[in-house]
Short mmCIF file of C-alpha atoms and ligand atoms in Angstrom, two decimals:
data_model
loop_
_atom_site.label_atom_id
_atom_site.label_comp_id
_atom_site.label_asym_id
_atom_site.label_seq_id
_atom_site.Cartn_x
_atom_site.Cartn_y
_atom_site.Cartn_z
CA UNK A 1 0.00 0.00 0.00
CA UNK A 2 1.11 3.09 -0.69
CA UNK A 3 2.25 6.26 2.12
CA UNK A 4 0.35 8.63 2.84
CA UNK A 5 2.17 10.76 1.03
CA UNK A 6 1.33 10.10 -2.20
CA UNK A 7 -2.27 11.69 -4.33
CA UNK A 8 -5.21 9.53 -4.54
CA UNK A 9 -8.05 9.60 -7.23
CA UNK A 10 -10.68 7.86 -6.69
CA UNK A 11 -12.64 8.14 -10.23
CA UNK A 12 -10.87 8.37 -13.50
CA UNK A 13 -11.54 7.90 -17.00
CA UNK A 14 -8.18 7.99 -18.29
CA UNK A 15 -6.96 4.78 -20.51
CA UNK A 16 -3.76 5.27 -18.10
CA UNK A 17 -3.28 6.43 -15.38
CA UNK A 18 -0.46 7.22 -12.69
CA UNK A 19 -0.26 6.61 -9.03
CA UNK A 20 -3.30 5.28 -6.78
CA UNK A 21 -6.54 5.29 -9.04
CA UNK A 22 -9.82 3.99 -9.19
CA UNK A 23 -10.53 3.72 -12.99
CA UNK A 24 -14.43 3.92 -13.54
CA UNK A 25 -15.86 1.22 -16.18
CA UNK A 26 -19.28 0.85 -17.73
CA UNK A 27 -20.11 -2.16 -17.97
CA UNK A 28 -20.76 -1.84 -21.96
CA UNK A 29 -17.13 -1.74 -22.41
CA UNK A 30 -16.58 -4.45 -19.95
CA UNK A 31 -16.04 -8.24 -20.01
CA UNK A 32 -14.33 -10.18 -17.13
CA UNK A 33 -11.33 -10.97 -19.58
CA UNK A 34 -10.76 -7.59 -20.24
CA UNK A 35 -6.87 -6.77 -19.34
CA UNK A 36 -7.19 -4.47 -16.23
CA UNK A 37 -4.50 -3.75 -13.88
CA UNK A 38 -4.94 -1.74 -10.62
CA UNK A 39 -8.48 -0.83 -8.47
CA UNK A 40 -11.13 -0.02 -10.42
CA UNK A 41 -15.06 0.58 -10.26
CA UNK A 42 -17.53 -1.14 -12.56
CA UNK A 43 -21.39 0.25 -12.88
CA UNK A 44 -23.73 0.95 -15.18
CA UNK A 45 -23.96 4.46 -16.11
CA UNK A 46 -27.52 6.71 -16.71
CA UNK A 47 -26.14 7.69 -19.53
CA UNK A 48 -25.94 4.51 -21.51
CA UNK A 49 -29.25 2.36 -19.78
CA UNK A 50 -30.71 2.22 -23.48
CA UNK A 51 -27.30 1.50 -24.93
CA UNK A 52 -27.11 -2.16 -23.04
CA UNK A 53 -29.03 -5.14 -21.63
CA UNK A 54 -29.33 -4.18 -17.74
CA UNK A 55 -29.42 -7.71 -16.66
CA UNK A 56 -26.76 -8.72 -18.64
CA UNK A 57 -24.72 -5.75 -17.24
CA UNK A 58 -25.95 -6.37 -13.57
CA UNK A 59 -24.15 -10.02 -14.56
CA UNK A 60 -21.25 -8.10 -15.32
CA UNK A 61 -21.12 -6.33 -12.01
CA UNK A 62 -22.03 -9.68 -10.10
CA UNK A 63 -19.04 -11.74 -11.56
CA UNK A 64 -16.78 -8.93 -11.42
CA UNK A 65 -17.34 -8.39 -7.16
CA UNK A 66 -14.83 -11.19 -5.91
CA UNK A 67 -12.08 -9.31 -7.52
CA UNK A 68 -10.10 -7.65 -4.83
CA UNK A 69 -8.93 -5.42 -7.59
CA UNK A 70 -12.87 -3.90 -7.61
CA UNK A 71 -13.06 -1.30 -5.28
CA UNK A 72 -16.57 0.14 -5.71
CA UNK A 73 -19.67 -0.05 -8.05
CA UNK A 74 -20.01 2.66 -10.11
CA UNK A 75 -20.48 5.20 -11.24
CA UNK A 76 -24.17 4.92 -10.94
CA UNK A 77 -26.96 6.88 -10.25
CA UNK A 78 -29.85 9.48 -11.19
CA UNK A 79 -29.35 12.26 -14.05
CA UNK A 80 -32.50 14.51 -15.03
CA UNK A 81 -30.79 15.65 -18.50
CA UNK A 82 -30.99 12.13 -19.98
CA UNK A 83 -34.31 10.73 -21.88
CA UNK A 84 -34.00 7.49 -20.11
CA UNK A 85 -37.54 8.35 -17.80
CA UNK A 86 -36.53 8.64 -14.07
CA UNK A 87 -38.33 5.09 -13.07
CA UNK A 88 -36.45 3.34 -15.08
CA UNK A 89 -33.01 4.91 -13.82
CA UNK A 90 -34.60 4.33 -10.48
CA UNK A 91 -34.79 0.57 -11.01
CA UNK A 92 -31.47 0.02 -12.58
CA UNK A 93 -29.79 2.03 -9.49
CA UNK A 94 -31.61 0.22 -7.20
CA UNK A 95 -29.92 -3.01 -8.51
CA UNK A 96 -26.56 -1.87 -8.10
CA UNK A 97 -27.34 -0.33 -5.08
CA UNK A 98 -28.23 -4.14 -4.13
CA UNK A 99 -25.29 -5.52 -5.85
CA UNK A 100 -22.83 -2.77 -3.86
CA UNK A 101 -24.70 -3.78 -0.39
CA UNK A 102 -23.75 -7.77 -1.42
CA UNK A 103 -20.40 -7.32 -1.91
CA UNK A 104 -20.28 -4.51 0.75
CA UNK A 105 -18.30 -1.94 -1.53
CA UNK A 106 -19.17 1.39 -1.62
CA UNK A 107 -21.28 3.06 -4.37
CA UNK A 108 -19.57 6.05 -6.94
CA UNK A 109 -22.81 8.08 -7.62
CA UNK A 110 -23.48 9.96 -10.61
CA UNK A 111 -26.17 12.35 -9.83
CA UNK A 112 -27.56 15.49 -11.77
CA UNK A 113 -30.56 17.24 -10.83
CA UNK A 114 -31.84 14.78 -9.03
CA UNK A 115 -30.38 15.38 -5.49
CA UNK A 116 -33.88 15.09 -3.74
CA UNK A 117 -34.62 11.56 -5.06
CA UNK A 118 -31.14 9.95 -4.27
CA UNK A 119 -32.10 11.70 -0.44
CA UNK A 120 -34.94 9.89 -0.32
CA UNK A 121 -33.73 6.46 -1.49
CA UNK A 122 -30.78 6.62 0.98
CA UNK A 123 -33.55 7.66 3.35
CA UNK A 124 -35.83 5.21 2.97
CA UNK A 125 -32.81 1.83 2.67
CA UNK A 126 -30.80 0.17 5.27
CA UNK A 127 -28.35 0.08 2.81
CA UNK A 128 -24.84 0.57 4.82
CA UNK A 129 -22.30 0.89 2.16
CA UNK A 130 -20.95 4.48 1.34
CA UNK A 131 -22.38 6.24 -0.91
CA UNK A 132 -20.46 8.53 -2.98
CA UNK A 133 -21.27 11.98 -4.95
CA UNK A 134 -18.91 11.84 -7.10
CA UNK A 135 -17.95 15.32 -9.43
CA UNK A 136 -19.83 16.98 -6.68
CA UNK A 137 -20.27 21.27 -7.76
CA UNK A 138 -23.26 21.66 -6.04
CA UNK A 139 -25.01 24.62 -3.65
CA UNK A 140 -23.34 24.35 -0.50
CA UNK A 141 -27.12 23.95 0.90
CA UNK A 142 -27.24 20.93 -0.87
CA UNK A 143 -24.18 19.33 0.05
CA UNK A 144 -24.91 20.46 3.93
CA UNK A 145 -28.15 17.96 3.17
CA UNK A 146 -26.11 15.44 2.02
CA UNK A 147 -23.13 15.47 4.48
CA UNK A 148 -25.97 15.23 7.09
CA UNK A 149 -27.39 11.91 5.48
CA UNK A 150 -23.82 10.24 5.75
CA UNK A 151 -22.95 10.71 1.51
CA UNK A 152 -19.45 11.71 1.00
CA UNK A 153 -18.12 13.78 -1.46
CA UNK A 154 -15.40 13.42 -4.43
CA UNK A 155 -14.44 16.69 -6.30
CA UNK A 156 -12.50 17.76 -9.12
CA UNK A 157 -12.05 20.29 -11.38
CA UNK A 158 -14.49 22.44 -10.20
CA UNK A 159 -11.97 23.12 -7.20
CA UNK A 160 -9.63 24.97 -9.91
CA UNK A 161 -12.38 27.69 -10.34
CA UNK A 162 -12.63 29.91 -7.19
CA UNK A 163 -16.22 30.96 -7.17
CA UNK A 164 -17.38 27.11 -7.74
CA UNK A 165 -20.25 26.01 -5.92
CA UNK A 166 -17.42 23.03 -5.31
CA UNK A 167 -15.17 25.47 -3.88
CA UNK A 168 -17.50 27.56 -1.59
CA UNK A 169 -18.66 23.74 -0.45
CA UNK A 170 -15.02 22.73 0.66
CA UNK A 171 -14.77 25.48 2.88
CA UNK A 172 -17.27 24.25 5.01
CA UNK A 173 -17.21 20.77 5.35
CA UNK A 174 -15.94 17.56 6.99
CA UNK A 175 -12.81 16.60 5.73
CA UNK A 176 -13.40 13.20 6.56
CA UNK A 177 -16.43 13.01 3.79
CA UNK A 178 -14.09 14.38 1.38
CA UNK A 179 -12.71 12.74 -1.98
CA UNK A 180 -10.78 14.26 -4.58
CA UNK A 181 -10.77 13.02 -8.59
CA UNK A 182 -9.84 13.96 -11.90
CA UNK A 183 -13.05 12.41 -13.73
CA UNK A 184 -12.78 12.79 -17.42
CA UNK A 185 -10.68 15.73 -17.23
CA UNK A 186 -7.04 14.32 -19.16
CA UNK A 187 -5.49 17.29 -18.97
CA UNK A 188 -5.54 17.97 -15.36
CA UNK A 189 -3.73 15.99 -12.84
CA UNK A 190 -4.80 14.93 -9.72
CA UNK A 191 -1.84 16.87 -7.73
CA UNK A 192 -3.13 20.08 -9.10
CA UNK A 193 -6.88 19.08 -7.77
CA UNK A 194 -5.04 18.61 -4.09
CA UNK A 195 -3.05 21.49 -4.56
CA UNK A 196 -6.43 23.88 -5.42
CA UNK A 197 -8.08 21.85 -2.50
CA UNK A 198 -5.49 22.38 0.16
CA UNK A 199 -5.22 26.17 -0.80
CA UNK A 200 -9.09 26.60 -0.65
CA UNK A 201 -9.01 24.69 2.89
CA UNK A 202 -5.72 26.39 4.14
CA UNK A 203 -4.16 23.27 4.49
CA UNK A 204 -0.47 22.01 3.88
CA UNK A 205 -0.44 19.48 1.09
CA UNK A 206 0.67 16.67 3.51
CA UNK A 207 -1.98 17.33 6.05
CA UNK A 208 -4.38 16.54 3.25
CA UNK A 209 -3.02 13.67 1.48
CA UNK A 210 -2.67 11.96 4.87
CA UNK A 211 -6.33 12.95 5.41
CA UNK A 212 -7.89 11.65 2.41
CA UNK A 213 -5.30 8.42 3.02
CA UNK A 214 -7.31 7.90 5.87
CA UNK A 215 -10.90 8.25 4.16
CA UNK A 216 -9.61 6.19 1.47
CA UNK A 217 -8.38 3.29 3.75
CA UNK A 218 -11.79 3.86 5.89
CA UNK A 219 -14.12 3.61 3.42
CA UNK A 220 -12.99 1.22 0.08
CA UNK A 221 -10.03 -0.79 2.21
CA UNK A 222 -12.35 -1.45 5.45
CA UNK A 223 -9.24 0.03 7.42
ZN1 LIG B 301 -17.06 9.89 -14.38
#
């Protein structure tokens, strides 16, 4: 395992990446021969629920969970921009919200307009995995709901713009919640997301890595 001292992301898209990642798959681009080295995530995105079979892909997910190498299902979730109708990206998050409880891995949320709904279904489950907002640049109001509820939250490169709603949430919240990623963004790296996050916290660099070491170890290494 790596020191503290090194930069952790924990949702990538990047073909390769450096350091301690969590590469995000869809499971449409996924079979269980596919050549992956290091942690990764496996879900089935809003996005592409018309693009694939869901039980197929819940399959996927299900023979994919013994790998020690799979570190969290996802990213999954709610997003009010797509066509897919909202029941039926209910129903396909509720399965991997099952699947995630089985395997007791924590969930990598994808979640757009929609923040009231994913309240209420953490609300109204027993589900005790974490669940995680991931590319979180939302009101602070909303996050303060959130945070309350238990969800944790992984920023990116919303941190590198000042006046983000990202930003202005940082400065008020529990450290221990916090996550920080470089998504689909492959020209940023993850030390500059730490280094925007530490100044907009006032913290030194190492003071942060070692925190989000120990929310990392915590939450996807049961530490
Ligand atoms: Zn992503």
């Amino acid at each position: 395992m790596q020191t503290a001292s090194g930069f952790i992301d924990i949702h990538s898209h990047a073909a390769a990446t450096k350091g301690l990642c969590i590469r995000s798959f869809d499971t449409r681009d996924f079979s269980t021969d596919s050549a992956i080295s290091g942690f990764y995530s496996l879900g089935l995105h809003p996005w592409f629920i018309e693009r694939q079979d869901s039980q197929q892909a819940m399959g996927k997910i299900a023979s994919a969970m013994a790998d020690p190498n799979l570190l969290a299902i996802g990213e999954c979730g709610l997003d009010k921009l797509q066509s897919t109708s909202l029941p039926k990206q209910i129903e396909v998050f509720k399965q991997q919200i099952q699947l995630a409880e089985r395997c007791q891995k924590p969930l990598i949320i994808h979640c757009v307009r929609a923040f009231n709904e994913l309240l209420q279904l953490k609300n109204s489950s027993t589900i005790q995995v974490p669940w995680i907002i991931h590319g979180f640049n939302n009101k602070p109001a909303v996050a303060e709901s959130l945070l309350k509820q238990g969800f944790y939250l992984s920023m990116g490169k919303a941190l590198l713009i000042p006046q983000s709603n990202a930003a202005k949430t940082l400065q008020g919240m529990p450290l221990q919640q916090l996550f920080l990623e470089t998504d689909a963004a492959e020209d940023i790296l993850i030390s500059e997301i730490y280094a925007a996050a530490a100044k907009i916290v006032g913290m030194e660099m190492q003071d942060l890595q070692q925190q989000i070491f120990h929310n990392f170890k915590r939450v996807f290494l049961h530490d």
